[in-house]
CSV table of C-alpha atoms and ligand atoms in Angstrom, one decimal:
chain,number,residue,atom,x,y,z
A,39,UNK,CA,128.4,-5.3,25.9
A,40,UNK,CA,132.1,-6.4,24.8
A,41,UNK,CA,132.1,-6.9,21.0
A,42,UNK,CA,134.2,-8.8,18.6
A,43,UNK,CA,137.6,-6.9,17.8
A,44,UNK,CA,140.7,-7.8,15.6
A,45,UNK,CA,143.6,-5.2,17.0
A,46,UNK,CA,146.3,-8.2,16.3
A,47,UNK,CA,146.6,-11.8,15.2
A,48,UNK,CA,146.5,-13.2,18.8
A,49,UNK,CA,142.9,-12.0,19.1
A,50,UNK,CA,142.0,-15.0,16.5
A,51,UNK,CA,142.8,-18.2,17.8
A,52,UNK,CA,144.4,-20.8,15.8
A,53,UNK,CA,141.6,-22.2,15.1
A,54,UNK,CA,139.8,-19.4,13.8
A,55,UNK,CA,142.8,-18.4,12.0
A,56,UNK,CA,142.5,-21.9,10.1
A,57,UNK,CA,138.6,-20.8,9.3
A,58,UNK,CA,139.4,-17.3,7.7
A,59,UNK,CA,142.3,-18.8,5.8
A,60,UNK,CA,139.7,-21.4,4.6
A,61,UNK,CA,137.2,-19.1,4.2
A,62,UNK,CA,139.6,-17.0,2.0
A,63,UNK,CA,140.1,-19.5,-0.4
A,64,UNK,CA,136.5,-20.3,-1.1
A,65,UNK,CA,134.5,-18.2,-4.1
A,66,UNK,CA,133.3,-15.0,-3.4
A,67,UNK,CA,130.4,-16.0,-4.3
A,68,UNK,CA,130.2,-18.8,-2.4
A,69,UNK,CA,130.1,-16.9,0.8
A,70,UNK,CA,126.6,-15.1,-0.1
A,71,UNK,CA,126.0,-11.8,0.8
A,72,UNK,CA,126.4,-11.8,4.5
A,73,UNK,CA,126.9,-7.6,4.7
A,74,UNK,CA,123.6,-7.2,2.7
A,75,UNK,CA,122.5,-4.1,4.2
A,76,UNK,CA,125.3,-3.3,6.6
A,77,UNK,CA,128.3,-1.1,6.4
A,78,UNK,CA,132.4,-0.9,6.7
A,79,UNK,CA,134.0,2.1,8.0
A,80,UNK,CA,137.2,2.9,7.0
A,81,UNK,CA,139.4,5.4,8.7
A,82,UNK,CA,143.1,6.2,7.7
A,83,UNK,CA,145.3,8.6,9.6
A,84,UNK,CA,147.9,7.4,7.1
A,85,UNK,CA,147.8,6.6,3.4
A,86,UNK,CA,147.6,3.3,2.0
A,87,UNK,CA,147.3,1.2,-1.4
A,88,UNK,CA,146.6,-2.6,-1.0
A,89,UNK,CA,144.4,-1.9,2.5
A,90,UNK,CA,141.6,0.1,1.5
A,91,UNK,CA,141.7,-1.4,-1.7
A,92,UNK,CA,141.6,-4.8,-0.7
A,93,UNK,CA,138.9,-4.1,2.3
A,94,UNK,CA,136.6,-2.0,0.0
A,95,UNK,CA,136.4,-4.6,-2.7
A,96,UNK,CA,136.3,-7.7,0.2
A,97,UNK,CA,133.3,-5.7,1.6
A,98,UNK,CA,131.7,-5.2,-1.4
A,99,UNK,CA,132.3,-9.1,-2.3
A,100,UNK,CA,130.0,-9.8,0.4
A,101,UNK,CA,127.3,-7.4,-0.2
A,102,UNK,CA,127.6,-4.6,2.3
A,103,UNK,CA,128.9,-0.9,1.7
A,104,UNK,CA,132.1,0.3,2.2
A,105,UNK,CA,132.8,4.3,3.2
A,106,UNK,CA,136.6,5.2,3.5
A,107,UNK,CA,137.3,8.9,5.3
A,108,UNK,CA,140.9,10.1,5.4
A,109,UNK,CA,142.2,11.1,8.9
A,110,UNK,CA,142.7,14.8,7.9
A,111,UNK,CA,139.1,14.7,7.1
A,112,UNK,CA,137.7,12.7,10.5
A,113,UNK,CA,140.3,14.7,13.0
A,114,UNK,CA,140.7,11.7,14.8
A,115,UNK,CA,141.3,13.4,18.7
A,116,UNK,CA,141.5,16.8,16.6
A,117,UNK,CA,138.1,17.4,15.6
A,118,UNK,CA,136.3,15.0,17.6
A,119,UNK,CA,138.1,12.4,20.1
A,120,UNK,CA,138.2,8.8,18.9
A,121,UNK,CA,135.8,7.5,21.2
A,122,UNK,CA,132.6,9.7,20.0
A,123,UNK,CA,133.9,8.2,16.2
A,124,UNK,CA,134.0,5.0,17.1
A,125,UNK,CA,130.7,5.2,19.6
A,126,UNK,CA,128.5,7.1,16.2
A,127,UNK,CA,130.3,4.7,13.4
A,128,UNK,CA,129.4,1.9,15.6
A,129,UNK,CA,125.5,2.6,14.8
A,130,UNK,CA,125.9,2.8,11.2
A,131,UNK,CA,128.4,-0.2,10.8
A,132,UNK,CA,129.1,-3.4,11.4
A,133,UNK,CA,132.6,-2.8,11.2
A,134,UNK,CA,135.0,0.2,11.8
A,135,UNK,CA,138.6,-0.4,10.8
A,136,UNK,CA,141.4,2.1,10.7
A,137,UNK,CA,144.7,2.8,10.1
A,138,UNK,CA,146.4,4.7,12.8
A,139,UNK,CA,149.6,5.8,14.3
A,140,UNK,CA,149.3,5.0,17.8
A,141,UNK,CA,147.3,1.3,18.5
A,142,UNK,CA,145.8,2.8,21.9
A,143,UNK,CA,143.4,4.8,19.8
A,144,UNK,CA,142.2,1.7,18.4
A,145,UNK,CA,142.2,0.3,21.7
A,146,UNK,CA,140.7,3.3,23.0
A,147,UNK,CA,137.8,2.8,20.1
A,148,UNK,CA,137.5,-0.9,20.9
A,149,UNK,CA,137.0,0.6,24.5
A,150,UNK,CA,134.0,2.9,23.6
A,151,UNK,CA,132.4,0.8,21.3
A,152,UNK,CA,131.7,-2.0,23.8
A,153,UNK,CA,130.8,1.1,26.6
A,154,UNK,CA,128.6,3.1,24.5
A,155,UNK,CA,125.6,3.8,25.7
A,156,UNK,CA,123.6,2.8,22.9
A,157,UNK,CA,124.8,-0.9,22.5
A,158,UNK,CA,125.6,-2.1,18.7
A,159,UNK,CA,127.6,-5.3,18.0
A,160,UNK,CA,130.1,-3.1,15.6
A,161,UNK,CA,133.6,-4.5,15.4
A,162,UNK,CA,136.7,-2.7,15.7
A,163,UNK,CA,139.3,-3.8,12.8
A,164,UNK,CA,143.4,-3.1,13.0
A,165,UNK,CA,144.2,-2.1,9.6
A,166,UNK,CA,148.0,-1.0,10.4
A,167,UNK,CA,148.8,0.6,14.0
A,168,UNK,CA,152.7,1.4,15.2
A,169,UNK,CA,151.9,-2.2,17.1
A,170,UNK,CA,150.8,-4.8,14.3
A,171,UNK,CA,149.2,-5.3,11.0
A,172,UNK,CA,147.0,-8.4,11.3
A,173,UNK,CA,145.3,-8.3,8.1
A,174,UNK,CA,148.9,-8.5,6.4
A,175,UNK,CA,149.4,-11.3,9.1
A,176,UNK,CA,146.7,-13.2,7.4
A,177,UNK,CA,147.6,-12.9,3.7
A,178,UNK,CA,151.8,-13.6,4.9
A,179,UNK,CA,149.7,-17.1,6.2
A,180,UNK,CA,147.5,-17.5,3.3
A,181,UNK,CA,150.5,-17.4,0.8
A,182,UNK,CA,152.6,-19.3,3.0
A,183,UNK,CA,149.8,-21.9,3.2
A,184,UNK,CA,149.4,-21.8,-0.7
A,185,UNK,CA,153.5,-22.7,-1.5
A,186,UNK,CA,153.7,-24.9,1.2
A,187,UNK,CA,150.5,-26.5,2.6
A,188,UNK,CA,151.4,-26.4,6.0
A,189,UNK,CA,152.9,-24.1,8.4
A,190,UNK,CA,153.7,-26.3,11.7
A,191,UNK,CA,157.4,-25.9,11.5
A,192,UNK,CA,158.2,-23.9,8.7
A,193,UNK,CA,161.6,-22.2,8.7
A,194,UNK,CA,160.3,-18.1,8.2
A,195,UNK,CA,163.0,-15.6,8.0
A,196,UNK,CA,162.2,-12.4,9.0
A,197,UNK,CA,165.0,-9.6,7.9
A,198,UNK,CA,165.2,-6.1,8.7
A,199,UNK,CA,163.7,-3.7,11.4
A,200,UNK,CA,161.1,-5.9,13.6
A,201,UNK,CA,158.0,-3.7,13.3
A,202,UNK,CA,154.4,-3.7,12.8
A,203,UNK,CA,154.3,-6.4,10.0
A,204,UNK,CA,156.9,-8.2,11.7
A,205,UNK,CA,155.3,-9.0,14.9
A,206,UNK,CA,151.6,-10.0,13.1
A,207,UNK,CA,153.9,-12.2,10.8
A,208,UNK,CA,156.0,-13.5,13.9
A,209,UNK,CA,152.4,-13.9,16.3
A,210,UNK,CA,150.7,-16.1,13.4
A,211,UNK,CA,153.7,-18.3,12.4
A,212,UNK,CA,154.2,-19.0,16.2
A,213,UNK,CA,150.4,-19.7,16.1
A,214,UNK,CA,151.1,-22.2,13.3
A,215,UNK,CA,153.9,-23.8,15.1
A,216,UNK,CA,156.5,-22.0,12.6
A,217,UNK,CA,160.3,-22.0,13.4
A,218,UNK,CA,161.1,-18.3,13.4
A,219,UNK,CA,164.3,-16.7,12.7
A,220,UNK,CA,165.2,-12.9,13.0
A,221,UNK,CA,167.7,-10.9,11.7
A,222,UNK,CA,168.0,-7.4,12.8
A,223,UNK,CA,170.3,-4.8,14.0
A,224,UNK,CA,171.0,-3.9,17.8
A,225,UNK,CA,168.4,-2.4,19.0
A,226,UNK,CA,165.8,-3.3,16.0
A,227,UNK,CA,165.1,-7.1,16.9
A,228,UNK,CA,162.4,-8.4,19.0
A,229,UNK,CA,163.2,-8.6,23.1
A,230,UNK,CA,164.1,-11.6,24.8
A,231,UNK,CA,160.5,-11.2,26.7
A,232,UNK,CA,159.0,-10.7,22.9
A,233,UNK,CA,160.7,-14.3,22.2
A,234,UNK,CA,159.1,-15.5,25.2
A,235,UNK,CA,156.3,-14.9,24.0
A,236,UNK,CA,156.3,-16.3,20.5
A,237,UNK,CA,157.7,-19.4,22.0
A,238,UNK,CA,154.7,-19.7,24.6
A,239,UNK,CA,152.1,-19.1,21.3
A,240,UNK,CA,153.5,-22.4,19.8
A,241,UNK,CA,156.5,-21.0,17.7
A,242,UNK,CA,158.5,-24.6,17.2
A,243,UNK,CA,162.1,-23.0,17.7
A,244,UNK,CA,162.7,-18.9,18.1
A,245,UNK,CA,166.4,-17.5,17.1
A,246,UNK,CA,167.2,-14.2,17.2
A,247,UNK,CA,170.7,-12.9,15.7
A,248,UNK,CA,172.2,-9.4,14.5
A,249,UNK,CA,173.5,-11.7,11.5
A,250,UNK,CA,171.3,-11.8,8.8
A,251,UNK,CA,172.8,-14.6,7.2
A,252,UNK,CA,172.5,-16.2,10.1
A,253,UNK,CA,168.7,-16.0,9.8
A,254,UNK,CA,168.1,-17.0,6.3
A,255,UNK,CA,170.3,-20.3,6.7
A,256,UNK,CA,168.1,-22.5,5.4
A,257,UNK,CA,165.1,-20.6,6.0
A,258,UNK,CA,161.9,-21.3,3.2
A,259,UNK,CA,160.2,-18.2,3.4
A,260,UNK,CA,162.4,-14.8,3.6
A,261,UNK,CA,160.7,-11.9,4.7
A,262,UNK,CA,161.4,-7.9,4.6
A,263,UNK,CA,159.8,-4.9,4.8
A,264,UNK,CA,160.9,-1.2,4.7
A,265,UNK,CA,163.0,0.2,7.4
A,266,UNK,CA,161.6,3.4,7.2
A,267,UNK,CA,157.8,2.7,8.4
A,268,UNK,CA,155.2,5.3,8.3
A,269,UNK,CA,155.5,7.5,10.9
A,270,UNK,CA,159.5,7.4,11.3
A,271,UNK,CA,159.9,9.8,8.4
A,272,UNK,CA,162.0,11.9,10.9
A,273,UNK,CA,164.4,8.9,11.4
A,274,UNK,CA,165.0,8.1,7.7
A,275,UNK,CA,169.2,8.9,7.5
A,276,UNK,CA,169.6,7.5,10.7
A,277,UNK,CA,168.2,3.9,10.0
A,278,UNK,CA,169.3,3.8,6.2
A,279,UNK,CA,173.2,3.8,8.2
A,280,UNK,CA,171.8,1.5,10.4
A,281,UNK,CA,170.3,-1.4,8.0
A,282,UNK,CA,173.1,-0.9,5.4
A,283,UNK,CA,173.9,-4.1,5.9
A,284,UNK,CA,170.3,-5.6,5.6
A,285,UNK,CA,169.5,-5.9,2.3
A,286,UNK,CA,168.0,-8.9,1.2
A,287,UNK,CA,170.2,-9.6,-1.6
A,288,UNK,CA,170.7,-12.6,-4.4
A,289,UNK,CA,173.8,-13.8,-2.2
A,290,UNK,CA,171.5,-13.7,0.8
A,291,UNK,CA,168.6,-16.0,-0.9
A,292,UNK,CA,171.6,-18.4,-2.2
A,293,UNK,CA,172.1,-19.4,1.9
A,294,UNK,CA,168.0,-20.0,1.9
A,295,UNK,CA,166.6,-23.5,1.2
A,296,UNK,CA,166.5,-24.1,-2.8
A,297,UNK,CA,163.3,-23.7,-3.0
A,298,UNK,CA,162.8,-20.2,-0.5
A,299,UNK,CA,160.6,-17.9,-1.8
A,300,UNK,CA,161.1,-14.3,-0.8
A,301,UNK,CA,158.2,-12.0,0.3
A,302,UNK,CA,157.0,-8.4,0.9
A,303,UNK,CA,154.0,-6.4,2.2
A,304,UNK,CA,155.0,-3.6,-0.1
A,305,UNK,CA,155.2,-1.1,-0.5
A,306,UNK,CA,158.8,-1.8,-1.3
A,307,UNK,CA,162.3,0.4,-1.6
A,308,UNK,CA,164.9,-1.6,-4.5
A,309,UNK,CA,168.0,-0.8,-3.4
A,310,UNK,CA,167.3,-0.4,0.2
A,311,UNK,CA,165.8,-3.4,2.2
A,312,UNK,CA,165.7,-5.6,-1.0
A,313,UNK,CA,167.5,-6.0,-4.4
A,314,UNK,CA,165.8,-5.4,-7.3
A,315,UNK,CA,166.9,-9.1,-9.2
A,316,UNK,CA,165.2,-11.0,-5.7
A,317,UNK,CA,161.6,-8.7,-5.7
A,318,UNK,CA,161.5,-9.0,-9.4
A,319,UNK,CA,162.9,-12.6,-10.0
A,320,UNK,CA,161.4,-16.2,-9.9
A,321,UNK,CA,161.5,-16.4,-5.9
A,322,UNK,CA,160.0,-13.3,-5.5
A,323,UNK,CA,155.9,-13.9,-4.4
A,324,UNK,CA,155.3,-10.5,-3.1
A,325,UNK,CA,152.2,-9.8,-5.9
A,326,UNK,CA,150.4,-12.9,-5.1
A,327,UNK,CA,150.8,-12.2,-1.7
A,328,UNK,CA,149.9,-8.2,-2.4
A,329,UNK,CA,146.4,-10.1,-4.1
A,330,UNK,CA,146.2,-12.3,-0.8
A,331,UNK,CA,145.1,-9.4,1.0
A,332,UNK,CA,141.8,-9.4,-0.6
A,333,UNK,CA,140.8,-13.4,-0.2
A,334,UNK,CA,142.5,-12.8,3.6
A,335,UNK,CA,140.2,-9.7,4.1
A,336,UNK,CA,137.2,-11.4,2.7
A,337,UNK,CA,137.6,-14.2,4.6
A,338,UNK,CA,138.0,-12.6,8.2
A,339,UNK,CA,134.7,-10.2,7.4
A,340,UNK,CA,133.2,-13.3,6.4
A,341,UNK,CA,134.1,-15.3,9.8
A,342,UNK,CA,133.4,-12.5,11.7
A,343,UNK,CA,129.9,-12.1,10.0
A,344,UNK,CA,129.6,-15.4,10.8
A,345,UNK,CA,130.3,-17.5,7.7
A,346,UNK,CA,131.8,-20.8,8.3
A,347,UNK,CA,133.2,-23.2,5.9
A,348,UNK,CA,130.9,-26.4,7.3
A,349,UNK,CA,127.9,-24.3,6.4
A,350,UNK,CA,128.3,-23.4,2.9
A,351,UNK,CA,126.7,-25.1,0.1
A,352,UNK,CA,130.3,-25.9,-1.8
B,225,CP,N1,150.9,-3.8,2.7
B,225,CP,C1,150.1,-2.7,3.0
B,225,CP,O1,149.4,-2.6,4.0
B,225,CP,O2,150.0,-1.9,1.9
B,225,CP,P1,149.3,-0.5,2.0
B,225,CP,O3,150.1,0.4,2.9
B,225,CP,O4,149.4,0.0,0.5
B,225,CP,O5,147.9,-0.6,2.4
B,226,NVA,N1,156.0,-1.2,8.2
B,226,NVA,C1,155.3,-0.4,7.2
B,226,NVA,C2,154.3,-1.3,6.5
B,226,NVA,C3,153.6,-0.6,5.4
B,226,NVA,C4,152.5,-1.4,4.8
B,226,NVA,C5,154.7,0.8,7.8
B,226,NVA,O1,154.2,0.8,8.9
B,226,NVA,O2,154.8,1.9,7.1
């Protein structure tokens, strides 16, 4: 049986996007309890602050039972191979989310879960993999969708290296109809084929430029993230040389429409890939968009649990 999974944004489409992000903004409580008596495994090879906070608690919210093993404790392919994880966790949850460093494992898990030979409907849940970062994907939407209603031609700057929360921000705001701009160093920005791509998802106009001026021209929503991910510890001198000059700084948001906001998965480096005076001043939205990650999270267990917004007593 082929179950359910959520290993990036494009494997909601928009309109199920437009359900979790209405589902997000309901009352807990109006969603019920539709985990009563299931469970949420949560595996992280890598550590992490807003995720497992914000999927425990979302979980919790809707009555089931969270249990959140760090990857030196599973041995993910060390002490047992990712399959034989996901096939057991799939008969004692309804979900199994993790955090890795390579997204074939969770592909790989996805994989097993749907050719286990005891069948369960468990589904697998991307919660940060070298490739994408959907749930942060769905709280950049949900914030976006607070300040400005509507995304369908939105002018979202994207500054920095184009990584993991890049491309989940770049897949929904193409999903959305968004007009995407990115600025990033040779080497760093997304390929001409990645453009495609965004373009043939619905993006309303795609620009790529090495400028990062260029990009924020205008733009309504700037957003950064660090430029030394998890995982490219190894690389940090090198790409601190290379993004010198990709700092989202006060001059940078003056370019920006009047009334940009600037945001941030966090966790964030002042100094580095953002001034201090633009995370910390008026534009700066990055902690109502840290708390999005819990209505975001609620709502996608909830959709995926089956919850939708016609059928709730409101
Ligand atoms: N933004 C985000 O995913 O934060 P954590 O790494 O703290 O989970
Ligand atoms: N791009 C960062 C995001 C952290 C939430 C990383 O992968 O480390």
């Amino acid at each position: 049986m082929t179950a359910r999974h959520v290993l990036n944004i494009t494997d909601l489409s928009s309109a199920e996007i437009a359900e979790v992000l209405d589902l997000a903004t309901c009352a807990p409580d109006a969603l019920g309890a539709p985990l009563a008596g299931q469970g949420a495994a949560l595996l992280f090879e890598k550590p992490s602050n807003r995720t497992r906070q914000s999927m425990e608690m979302a979980v919790f919210q809707l009555g089931g039972h969270p249990i959140t093993t760090r990857g030196e404790e599973v041995g993910l392919d060390a002490r047992e191979t990712a399959e034989d994880i996901a096939r057991i966790l799939g008969g004692y949850h309804r979900f199994i989310a993790a955090r890795v460093f390579d997204h074939e494992v969770l592909i790989r898990m996805a994989a097993a879960v749907d050719t286990s030979s005891v069948t369960t409907s468990a589904t697998v849940i991307n919660m940060l993999s070298d490739r994408s970062h959907p749930l942060q994907g769905l709280a950049d939407a949900l914030q976006m969708r607070r300040e400005f209603g509507d995304l369908r031609g939105l002018r979202i700057a994207w500054v920095g290296d184009y990584n993991n929360v890049a491309r989940s921000l770049a897949e929904i705001g193409a999903l959305h109809n968004a007009d995407l701009r990115f600025g990033c160093p040779e080497g760093f920005g997304p390929t001409p084929e990645e453009l495609q791509r965004l373009s043939s998802l619905g993006a309303a106009k795609v620009l790529a430029t090495t400028d990062p001026n260029e990009a924020v021209r205008e733009a309504q929503a700037v957003h950064t993230d660090t430029w030394v991910s998890m995982g490219q510890e190894d690389e940090k001198a090198a790409r601190l040389q290379t993004f010198a000059d990709f700092q989202v700084t006060a001059a940078m948001m003056a370019l920006a429409d009047p009334d940009a906001i600037f945001m941030h998965c966090l966790p964030a480096y002042r100094g580095l890939e953002v001034a201090a005076e633009v995370i910390d001043g008026p534009q700066s939205r990055v902690i109502a968009q840290g708390h999005d990650r819990l209505h975001a999270a609620r709502g996608l267990l909830a959709f995926l649990s089956g919850v939708r917004v016609g059928g709730l007593a409101l």
